[in-house]
CSV table of C-alpha atoms and ligand atoms in Angstrom, one decimal:
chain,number,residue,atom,x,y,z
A,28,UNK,CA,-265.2,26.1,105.4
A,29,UNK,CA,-264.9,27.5,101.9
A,30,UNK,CA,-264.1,24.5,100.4
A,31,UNK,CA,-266.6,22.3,102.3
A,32,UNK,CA,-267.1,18.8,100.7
A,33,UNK,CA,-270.9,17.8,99.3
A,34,UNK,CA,-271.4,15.8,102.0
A,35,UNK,CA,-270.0,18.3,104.9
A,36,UNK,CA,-272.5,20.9,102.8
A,37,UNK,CA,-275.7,18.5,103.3
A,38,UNK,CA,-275.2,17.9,106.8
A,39,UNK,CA,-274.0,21.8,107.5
A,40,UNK,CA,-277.6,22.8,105.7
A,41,UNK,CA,-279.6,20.2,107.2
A,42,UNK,CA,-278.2,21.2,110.9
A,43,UNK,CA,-279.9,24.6,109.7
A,44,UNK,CA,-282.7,23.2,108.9
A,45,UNK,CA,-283.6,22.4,111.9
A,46,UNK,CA,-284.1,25.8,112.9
A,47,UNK,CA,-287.8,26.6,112.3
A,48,UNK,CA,-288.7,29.8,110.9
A,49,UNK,CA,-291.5,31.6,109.5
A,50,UNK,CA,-291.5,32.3,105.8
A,51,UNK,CA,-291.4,35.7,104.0
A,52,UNK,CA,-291.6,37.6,100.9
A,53,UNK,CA,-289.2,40.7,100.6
A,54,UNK,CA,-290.5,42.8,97.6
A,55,UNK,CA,-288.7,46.3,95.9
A,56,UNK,CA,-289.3,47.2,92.6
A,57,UNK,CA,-286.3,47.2,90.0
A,58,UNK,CA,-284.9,50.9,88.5
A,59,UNK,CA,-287.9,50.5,85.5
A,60,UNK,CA,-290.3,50.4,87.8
A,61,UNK,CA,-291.1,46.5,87.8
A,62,UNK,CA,-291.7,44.7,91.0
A,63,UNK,CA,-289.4,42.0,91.9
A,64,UNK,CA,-289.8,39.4,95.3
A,65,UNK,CA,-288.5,36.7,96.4
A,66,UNK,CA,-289.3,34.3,99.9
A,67,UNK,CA,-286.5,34.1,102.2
A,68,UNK,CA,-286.4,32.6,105.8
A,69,UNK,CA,-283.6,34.6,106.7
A,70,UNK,CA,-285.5,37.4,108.3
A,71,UNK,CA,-284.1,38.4,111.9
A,72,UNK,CA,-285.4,41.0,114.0
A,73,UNK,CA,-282.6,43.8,115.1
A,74,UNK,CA,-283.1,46.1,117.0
A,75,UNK,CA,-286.6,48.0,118.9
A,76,UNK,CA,-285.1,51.2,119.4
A,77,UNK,CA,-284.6,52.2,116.1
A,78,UNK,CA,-286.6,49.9,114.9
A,79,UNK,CA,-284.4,47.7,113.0
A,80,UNK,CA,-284.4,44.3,110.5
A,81,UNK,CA,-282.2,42.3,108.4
A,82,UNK,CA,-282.5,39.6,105.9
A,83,UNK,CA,-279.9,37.9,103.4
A,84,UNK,CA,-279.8,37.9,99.6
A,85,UNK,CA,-277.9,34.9,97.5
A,86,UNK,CA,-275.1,36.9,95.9
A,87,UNK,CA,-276.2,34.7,92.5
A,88,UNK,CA,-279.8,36.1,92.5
A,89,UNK,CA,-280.9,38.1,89.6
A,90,UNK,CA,-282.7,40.4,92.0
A,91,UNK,CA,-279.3,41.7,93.6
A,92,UNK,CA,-278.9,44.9,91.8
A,93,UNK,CA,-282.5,45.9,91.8
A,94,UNK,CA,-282.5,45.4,95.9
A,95,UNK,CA,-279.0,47.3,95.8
A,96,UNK,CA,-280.3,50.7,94.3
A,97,UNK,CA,-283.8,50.6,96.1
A,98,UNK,CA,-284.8,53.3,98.5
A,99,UNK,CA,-287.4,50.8,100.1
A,100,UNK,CA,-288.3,46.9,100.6
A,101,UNK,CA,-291.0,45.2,102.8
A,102,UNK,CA,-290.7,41.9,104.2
A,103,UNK,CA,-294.2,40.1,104.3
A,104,UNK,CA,-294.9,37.5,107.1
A,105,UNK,CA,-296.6,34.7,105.0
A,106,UNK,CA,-299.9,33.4,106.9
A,107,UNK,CA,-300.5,29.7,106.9
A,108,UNK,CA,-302.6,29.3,103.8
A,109,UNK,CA,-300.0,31.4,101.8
A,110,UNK,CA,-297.7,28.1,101.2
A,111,UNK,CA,-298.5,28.4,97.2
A,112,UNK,CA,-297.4,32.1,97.2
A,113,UNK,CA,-294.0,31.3,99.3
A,114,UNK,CA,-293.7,28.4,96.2
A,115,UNK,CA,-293.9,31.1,93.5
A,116,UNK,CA,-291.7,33.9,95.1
A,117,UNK,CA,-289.1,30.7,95.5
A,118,UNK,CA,-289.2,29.9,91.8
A,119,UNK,CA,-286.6,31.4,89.4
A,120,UNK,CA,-287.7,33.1,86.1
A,121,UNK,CA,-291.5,33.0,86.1
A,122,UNK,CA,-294.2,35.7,86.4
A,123,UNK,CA,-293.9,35.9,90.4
A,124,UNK,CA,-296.6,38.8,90.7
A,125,UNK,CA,-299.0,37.3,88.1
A,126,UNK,CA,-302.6,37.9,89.1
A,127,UNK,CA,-301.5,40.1,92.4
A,128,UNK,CA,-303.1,42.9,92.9
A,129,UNK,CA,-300.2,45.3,93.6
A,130,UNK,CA,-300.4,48.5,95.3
A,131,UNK,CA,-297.0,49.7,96.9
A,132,UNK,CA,-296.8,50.4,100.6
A,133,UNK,CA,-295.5,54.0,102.4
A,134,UNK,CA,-291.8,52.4,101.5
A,135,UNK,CA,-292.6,52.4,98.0
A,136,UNK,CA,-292.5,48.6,97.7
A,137,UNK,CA,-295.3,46.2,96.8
A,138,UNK,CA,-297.8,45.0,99.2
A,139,UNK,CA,-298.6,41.3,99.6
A,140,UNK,CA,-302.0,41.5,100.8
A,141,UNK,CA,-303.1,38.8,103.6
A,142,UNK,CA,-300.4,38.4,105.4
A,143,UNK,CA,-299.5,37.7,109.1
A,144,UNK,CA,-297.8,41.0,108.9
A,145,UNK,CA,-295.8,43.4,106.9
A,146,UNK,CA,-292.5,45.5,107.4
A,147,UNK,CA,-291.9,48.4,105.0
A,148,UNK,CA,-288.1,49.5,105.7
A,149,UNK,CA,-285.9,52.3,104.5
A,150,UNK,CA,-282.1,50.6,103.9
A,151,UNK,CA,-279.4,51.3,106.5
A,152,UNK,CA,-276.3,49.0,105.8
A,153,UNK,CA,-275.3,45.9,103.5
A,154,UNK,CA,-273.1,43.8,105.2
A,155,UNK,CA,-270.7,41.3,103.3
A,156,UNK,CA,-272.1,37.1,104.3
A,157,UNK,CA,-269.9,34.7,102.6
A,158,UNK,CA,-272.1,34.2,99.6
A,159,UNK,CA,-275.2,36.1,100.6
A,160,UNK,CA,-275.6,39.9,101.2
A,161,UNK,CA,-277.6,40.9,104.3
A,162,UNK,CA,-279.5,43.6,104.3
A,163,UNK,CA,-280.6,46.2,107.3
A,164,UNK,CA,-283.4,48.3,107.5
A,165,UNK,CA,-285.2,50.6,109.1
A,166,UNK,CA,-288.8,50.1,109.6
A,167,UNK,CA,-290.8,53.4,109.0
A,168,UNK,CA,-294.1,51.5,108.5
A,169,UNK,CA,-295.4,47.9,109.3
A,170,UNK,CA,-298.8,46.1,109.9
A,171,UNK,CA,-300.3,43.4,111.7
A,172,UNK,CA,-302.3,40.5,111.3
A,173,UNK,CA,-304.3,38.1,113.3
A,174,UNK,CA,-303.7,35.5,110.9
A,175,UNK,CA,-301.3,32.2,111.9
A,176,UNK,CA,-298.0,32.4,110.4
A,177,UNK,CA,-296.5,29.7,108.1
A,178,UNK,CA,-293.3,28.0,109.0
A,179,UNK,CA,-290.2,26.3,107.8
A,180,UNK,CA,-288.6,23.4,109.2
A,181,UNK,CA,-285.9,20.8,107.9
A,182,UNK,CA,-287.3,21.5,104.2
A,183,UNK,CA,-291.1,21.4,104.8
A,184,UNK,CA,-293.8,23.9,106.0
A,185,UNK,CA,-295.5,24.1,108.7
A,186,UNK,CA,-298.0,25.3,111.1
A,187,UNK,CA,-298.0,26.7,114.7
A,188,UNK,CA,-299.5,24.1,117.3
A,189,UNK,CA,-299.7,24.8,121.2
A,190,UNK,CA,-297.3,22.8,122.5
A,191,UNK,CA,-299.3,19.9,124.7
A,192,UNK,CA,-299.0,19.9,128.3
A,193,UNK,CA,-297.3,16.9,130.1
A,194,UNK,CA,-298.9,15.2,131.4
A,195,UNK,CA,-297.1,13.9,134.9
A,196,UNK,CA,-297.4,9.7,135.1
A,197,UNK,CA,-297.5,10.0,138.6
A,198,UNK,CA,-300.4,12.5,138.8
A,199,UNK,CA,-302.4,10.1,136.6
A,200,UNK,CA,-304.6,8.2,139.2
A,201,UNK,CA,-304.8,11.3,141.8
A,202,UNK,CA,-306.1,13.7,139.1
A,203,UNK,CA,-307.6,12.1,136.5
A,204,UNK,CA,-305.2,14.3,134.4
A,205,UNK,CA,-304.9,11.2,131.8
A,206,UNK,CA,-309.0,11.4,131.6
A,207,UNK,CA,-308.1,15.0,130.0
A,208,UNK,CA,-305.3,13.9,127.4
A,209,UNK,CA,-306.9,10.7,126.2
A,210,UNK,CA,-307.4,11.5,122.5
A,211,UNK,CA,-310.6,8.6,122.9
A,212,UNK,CA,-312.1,10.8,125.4
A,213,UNK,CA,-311.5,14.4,123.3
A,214,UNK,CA,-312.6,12.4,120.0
A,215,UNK,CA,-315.6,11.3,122.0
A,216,UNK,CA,-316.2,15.1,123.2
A,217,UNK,CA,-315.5,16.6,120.0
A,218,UNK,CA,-318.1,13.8,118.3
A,219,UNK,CA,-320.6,14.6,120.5
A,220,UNK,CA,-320.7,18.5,119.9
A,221,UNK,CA,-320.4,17.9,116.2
A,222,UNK,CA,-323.4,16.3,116.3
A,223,UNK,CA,-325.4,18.0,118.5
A,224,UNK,CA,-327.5,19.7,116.3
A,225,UNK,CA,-327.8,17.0,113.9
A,226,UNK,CA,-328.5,14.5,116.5
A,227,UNK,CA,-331.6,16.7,117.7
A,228,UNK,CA,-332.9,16.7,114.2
A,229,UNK,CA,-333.1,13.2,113.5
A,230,UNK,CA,-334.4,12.8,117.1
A,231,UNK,CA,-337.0,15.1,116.4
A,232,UNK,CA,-338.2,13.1,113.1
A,233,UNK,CA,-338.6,10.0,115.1
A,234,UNK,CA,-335.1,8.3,114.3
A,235,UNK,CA,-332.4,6.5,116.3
A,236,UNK,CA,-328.6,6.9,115.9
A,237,UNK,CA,-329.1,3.3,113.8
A,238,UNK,CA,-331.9,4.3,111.9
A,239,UNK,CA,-330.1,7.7,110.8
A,240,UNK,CA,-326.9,5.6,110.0
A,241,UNK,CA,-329.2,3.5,107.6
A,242,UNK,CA,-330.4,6.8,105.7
A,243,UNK,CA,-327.4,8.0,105.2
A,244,UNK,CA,-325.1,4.6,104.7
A,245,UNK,CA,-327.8,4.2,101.4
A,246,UNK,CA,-327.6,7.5,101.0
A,247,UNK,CA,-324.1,7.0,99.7
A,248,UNK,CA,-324.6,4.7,97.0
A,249,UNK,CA,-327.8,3.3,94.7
A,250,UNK,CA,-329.8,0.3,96.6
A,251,UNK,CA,-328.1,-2.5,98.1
A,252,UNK,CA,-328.7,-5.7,100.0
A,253,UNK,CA,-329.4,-6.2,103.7
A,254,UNK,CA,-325.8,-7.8,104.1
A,255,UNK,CA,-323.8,-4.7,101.6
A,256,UNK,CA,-325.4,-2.0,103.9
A,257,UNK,CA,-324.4,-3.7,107.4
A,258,UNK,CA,-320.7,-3.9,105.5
A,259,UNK,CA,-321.0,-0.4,104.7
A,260,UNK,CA,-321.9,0.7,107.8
A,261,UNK,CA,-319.3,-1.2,109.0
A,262,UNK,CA,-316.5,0.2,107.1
A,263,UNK,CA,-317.6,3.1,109.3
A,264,UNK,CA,-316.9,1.7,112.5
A,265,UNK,CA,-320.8,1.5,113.3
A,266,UNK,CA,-322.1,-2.1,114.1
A,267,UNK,CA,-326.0,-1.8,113.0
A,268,UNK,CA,-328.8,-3.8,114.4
A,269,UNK,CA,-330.8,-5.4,111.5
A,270,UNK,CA,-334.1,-4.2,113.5
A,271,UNK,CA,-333.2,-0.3,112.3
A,272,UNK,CA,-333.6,-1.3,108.5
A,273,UNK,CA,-336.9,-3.4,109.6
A,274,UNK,CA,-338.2,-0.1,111.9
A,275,UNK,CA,-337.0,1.8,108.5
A,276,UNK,CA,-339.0,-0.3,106.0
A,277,UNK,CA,-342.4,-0.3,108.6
A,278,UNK,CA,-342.4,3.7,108.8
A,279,UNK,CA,-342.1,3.9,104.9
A,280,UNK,CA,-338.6,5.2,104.6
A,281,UNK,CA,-337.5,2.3,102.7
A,282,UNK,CA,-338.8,0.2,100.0
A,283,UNK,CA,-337.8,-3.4,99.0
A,284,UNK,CA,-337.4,-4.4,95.2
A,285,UNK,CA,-336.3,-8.0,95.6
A,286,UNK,CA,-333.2,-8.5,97.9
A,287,UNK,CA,-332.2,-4.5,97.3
A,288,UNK,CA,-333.6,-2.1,99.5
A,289,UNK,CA,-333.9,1.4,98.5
A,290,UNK,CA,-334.7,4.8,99.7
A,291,UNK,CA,-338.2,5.5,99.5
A,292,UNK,CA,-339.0,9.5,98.7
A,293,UNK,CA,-340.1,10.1,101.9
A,294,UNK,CA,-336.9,8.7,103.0
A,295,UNK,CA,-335.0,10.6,100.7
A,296,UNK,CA,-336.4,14.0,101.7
A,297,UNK,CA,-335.5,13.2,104.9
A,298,UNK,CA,-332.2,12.5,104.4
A,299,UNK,CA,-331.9,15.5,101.9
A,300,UNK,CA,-333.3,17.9,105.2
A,301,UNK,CA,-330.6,16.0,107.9
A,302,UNK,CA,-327.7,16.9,105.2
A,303,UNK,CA,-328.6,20.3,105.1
A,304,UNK,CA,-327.9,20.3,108.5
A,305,UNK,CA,-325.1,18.5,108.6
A,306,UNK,CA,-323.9,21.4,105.7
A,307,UNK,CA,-324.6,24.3,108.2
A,308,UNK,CA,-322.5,22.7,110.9
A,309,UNK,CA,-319.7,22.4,108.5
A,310,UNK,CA,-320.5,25.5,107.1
A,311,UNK,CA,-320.2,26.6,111.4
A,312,UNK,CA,-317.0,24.6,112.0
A,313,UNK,CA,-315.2,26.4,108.3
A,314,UNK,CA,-316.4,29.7,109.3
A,315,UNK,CA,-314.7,29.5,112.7
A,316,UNK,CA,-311.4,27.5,112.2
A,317,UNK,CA,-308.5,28.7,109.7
A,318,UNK,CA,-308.4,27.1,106.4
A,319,UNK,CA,-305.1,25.7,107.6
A,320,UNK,CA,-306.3,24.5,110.9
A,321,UNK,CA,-309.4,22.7,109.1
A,322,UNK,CA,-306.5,20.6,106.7
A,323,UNK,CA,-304.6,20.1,109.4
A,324,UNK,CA,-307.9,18.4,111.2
A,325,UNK,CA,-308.8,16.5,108.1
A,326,UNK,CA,-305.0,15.3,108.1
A,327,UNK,CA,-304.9,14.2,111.0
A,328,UNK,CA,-308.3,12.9,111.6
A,329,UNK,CA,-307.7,10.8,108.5
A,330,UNK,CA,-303.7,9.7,110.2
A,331,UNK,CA,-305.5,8.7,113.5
A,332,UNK,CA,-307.8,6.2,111.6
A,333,UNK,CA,-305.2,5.0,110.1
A,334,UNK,CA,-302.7,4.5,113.2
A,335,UNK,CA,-304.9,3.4,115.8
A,336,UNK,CA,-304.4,0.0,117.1
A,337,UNK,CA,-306.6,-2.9,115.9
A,338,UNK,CA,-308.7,-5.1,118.4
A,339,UNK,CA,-307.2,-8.7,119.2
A,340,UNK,CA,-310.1,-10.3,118.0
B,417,LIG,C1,-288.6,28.7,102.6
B,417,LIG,C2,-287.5,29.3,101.7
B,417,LIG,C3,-286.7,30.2,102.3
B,417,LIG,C4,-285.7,30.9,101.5
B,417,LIG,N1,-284.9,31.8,102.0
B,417,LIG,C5,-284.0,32.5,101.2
B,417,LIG,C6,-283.2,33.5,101.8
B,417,LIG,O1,-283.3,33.9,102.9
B,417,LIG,N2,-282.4,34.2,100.9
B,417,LIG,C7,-282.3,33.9,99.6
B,417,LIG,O2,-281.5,34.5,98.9
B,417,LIG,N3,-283.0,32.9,99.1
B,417,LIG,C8,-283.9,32.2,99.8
B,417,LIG,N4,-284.7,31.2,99.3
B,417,LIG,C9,-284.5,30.9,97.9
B,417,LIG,C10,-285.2,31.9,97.0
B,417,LIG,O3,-286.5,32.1,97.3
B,417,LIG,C11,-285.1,31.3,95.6
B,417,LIG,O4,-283.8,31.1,95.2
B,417,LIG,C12,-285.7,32.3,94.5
B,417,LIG,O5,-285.5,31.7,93.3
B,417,LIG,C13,-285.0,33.6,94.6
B,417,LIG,O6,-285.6,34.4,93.7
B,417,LIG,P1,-284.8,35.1,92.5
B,417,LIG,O7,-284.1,34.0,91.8
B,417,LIG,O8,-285.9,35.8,91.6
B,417,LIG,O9,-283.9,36.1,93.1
B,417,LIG,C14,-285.6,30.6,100.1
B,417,LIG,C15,-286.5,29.6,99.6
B,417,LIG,C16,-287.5,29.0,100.4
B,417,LIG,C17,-288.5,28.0,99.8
């Protein structure tokens, strides 16, 4: 093994890679007092009783004597939205603790602040391994988050999902299990809760689904023709009846200037009121998901448009 070839190297690192971890930051500070960190996915429990844990050093890194003389490290459990902090803490030679706020823990090592949790050991053994050196600790201190943990797997990061349950072909028709799992149906679900509130405001003002569609698809640009705003519309999967611009111009909502219709100020007003409450449900939905679940949604939202099969006609 010491003299794999490239190729044998790839493949032996790759077949690694396929073991997901979570991502960490082990921080001491060097014998002048400075801090020094660096991420590593090698962290590993050890043992409960003592409480024990291990990670490995690259005999190459820079940091290897200042870990080798410390009397404490902690190991930081990066959280989901900490990817750009693992990217730092992986990159050679620069400012790593630039713009931290760094207190030191009980261990006398730095503190990472917002993580998914935090070990701060006492070293117990260095154990030759190959060309890393692993390191075992005791834990005198540690804290815990609530926050999802970021992972690691085959070279990219990720995030923790539930795994989905199966759902049994044969149970399909007795259950209506698939009725559950069809992503149309939870779409439809999810849509309708979304817009709950907002669908009660434009109700209460007088409008339709169409009519609100109207505001808002000329709320997106400057005035347009009859025929641009059905093709906007659309482009967002909404077929409009011409009889919600007509309804539109009668109230006073719109006004004409040639071919281009245009909102008029009462229709902009009302369009300016529904958006603020379309802006406190987002506010609602930001406030109550992880900034790593709501990418992850956008992501994904934005994949399923993309993917999902086409009519025949
Ligand atoms: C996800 C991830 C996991 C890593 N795990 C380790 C590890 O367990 N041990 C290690 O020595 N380097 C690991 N690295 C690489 C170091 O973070 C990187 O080499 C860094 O430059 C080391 O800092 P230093 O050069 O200041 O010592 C990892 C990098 C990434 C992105």
């Amino acid at each position: 093994m010491t003299n794999m070839r490239e190729d044998r190297k790839k493949a032996f690192r790759n077949a690694l890679g396929n073991f997901a971890t979570g991502v960490t930051i082990v921080t001491t500070r060097d014998e002048h007092g400075r801090p020094v960190g660096l991420t590593a996915s090698s962290f590993n429990s050890v043992s409960l009783d003592p409480p024990m844990v291990l990670w490995s050093l690259a005999l190459e890194s820079p940091n290897m004597a200042a870990f080798r003389r410390a009397s404490g490290w902690a190991v930081h459990i990066l959280s989901a939205d900490q990817e750009e902090l693992s990217n730092r803490f992986a990159t050679r030679g620069i400012d790593k603790f630039a713009g931290l706020d760094i207190q030191d823990g009980p261990e006398g090592a730095p503190f990472i602040a917002n993580c998914a949790a935090r070990f701060g050991c006492r070293p117990t053994f260095e154990y030759d391994g190959g060309d890393h050196a692993i390191f075992v600790g005791e834990v005198i201190d540690f804290v815990h988050s609530e926050r999802a943990p970021l992972l690691f797997h085959g070279g990219k990061y990720g995030q923790v999902a539930a795994k989905a349950p199966a759902v049994r072909p044969d149970r399909i028709d007795q259950d209506g299990a698939f009725g559950r799992y069809f992503i149309g149906h939870l779409l439809h679900r999810a849509h309708n809760a979304a817009f709950a509130e907002l669908r009660r405001e434009y109700r209460r003002r007088g409008l339709r689904s169409s009519e609100y569609t109207v505001l808002v698809s000329l709320g997106l640009g400057d005035g347009c023709t009859r025929d641009a705003l059905l093709a906007r519309a659309a482009n967002g999967g909404v077929d409009l009846p011409l009889e919600a611009i007509e309804q539109l111009l009668a109230r006073g909502h719109l006004v004409t200037e040639g071919e281009m219709l245009h909102l008029s100020a009462a229709g902009r007003q009302m369009l300016t009121e529904l958006m603020a409450v379309a802006q406190a449900v987002q506010l609602h939905f930001e406030d109550s998901l992880t900034l790593a679940e709501m990418t992850q949604l956008n992501h994904l939202l934005r994949r399923l448009s993309e993917v999902a099969p086409r009519g025949r006609h």
